[in-house]
PDB file of C-alpha atoms in Angstrom:
ATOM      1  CA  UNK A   1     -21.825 -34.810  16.661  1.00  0.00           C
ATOM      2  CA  UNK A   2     -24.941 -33.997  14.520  1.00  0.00           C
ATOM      3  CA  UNK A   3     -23.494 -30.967  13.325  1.00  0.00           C
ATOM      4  CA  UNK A   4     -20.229 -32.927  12.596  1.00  0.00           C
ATOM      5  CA  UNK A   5     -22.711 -35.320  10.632  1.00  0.00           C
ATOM      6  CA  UNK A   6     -24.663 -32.842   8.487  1.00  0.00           C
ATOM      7  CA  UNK A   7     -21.455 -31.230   7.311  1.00  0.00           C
ATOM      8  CA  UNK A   8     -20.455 -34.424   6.134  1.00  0.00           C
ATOM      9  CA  UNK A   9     -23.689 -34.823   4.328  1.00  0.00           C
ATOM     10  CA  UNK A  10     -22.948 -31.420   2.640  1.00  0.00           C
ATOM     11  CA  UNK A  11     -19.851 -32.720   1.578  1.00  0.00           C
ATOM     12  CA  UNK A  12     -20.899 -35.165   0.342  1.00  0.00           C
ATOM     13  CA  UNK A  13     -23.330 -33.845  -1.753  1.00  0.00           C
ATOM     14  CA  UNK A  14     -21.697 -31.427  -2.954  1.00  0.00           C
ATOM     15  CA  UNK A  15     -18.385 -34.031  -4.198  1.00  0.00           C
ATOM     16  CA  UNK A  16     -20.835 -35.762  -5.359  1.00  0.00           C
ATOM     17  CA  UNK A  17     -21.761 -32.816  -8.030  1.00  0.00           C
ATOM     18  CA  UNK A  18     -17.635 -32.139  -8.721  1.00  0.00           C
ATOM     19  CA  UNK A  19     -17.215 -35.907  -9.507  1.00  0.00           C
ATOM     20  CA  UNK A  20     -19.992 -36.707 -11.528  1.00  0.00           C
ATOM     21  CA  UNK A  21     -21.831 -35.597 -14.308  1.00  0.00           C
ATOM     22  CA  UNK A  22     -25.444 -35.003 -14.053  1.00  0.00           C
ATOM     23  CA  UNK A  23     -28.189 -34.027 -15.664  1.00  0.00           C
ATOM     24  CA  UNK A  24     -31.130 -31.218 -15.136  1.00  0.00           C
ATOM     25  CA  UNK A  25     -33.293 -33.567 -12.775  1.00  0.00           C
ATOM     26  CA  UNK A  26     -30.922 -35.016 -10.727  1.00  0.00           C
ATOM     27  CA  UNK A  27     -29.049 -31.497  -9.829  1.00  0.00           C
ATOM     28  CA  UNK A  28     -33.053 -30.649  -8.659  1.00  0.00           C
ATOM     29  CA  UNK A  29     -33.044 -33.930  -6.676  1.00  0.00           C
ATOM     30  CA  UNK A  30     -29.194 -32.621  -5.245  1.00  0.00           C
ATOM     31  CA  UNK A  31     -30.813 -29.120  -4.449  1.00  0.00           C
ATOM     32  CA  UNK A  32     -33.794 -30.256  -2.785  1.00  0.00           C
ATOM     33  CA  UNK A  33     -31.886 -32.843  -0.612  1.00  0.00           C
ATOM     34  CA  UNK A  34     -28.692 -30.157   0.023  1.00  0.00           C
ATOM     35  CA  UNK A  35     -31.460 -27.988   1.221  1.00  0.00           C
ATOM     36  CA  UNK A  36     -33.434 -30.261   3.601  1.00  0.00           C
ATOM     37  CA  UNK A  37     -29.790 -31.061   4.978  1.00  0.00           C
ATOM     38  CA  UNK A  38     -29.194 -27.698   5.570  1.00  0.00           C
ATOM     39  CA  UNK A  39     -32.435 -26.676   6.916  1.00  0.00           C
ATOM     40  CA  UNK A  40     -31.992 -29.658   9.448  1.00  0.00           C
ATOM     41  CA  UNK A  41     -28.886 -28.645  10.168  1.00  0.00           C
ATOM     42  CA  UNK A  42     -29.721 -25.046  11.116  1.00  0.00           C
ATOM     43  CA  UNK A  43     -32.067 -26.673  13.745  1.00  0.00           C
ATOM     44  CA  UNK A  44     -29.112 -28.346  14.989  1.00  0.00           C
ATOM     45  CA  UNK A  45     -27.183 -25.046  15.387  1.00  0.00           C
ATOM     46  CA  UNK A  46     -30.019 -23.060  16.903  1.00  0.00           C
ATOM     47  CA  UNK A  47     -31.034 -25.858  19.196  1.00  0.00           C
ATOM     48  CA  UNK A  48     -26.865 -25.750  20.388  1.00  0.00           C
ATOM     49  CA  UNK A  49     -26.650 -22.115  20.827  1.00  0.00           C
ATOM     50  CA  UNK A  50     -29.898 -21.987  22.529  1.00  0.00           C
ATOM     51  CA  UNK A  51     -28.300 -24.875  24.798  1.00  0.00           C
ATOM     52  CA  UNK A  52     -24.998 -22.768  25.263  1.00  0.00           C
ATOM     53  CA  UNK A  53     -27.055 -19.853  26.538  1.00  0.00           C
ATOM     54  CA  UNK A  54     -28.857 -22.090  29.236  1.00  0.00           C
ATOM     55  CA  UNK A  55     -25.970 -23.581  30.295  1.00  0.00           C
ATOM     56  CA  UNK A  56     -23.696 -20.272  30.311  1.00  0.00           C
ATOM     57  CA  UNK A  57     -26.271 -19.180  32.775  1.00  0.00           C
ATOM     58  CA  UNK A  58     -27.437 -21.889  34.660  1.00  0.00           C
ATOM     59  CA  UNK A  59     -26.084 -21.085  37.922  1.00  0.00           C
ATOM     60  CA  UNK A  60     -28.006 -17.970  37.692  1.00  0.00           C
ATOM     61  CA  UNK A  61     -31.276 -19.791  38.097  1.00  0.00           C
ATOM     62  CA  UNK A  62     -30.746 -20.183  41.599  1.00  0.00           C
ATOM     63  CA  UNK A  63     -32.010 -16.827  42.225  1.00  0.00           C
ATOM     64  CA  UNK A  64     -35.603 -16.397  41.175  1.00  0.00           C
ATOM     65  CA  UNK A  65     -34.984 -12.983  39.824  1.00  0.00           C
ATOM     66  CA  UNK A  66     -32.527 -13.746  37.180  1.00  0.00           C
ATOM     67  CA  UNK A  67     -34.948 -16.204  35.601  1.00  0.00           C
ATOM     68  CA  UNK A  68     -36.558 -13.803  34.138  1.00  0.00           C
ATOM     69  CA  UNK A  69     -33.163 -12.459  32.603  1.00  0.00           C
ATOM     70  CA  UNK A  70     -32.175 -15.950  31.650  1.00  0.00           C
ATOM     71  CA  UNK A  71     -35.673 -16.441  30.031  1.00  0.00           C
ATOM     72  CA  UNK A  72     -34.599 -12.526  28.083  1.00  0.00           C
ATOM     73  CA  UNK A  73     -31.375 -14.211  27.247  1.00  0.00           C
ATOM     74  CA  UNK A  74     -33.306 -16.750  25.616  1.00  0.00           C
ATOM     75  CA  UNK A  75     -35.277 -15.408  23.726  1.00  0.00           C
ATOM     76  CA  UNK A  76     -32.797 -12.397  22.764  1.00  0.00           C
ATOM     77  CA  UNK A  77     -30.746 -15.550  20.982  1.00  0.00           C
ATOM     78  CA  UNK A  78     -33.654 -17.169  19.377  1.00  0.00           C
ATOM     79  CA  UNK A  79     -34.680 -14.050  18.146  1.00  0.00           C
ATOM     80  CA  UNK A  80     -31.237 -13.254  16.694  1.00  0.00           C
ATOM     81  CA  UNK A  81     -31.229 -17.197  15.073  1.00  0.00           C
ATOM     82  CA  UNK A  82     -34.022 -16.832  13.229  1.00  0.00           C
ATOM     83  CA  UNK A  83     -32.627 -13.616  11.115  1.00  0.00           C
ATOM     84  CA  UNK A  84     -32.165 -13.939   7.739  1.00  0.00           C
ATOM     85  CA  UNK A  85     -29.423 -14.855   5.903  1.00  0.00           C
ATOM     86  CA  UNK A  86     -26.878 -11.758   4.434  1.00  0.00           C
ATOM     87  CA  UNK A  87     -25.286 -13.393   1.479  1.00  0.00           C
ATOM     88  CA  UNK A  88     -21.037 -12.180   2.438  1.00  0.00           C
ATOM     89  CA  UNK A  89     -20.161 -12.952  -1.494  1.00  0.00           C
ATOM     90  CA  UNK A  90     -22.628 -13.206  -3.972  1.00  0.00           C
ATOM     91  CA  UNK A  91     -25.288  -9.993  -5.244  1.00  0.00           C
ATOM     92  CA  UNK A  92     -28.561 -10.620  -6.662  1.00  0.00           C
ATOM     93  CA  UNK A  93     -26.833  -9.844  -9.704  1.00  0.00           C
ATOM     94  CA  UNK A  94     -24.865 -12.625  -9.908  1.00  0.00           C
ATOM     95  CA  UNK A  95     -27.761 -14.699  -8.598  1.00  0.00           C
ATOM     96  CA  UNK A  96     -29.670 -13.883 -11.740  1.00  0.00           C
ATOM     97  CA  UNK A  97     -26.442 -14.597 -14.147  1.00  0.00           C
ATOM     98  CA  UNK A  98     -26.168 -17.982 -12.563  1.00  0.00           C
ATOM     99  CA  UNK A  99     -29.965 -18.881 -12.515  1.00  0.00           C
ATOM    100  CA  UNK A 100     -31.128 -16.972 -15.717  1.00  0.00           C
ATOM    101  CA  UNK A 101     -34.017 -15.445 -15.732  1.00  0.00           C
ATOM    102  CA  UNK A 102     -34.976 -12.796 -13.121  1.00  0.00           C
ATOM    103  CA  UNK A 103     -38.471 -13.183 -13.028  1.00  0.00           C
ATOM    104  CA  UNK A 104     -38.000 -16.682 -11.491  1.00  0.00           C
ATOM    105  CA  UNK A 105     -35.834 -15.536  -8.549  1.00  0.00           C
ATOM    106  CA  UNK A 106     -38.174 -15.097  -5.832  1.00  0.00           C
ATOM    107  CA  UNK A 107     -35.777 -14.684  -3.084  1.00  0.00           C
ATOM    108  CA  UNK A 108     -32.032 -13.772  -3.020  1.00  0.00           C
TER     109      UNK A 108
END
């Protein structure tokens, strides 16, 4: 359900910016608040996988050595959460065409 509701608050947002016309400030305002909603949802998604792990395994708890391979499992997944983003269409060249000027990319 609070994935479900920060995917509506992406949509939102972003209708929002096909309806309407806006100017420079408020598409900062939109950016800022389409990336707090995103960062908050990512929390929501590793917080659910890390929750599908425990459960997938719960039953192995009974037996006090597989704790130790649940607590692997555990952190195996957290680890793999907190990778960083591959981009799947856009290069840093188009990155720079759509921002402008490369020195102010500090990430892409």
């Amino acid at each position: 359900e609070a994935l479900s509701n920060e995917d509506q608050r992406i949509s939102d947002l972003l209708h929002y910016i096909e309806n309407n016309n806006i100017n420079a400030a408020q598409s900062c305002h939109l950016i800022k608040e389409i990336k707090r909603v995103r960062e908050k949802r990512r929390k929501v998604k590793k917080d659910m996988e890390i929750a599908k792990v425990y459960k997938d395994n719960i039953n192995k708890l009974i037996n006090a050595e597989n704790r130790k391979m649940l607590l692997s499992k555990i952190h195996k997944t957290c680890k793999q959460l907190e990778s960083e983003y591959q981009n799947r269409v856009y290069t840093s060249k188009d990155f720079v065409e759509i921002l402008g000027d490369e020195n102010d990319l500090r990430t892409v």
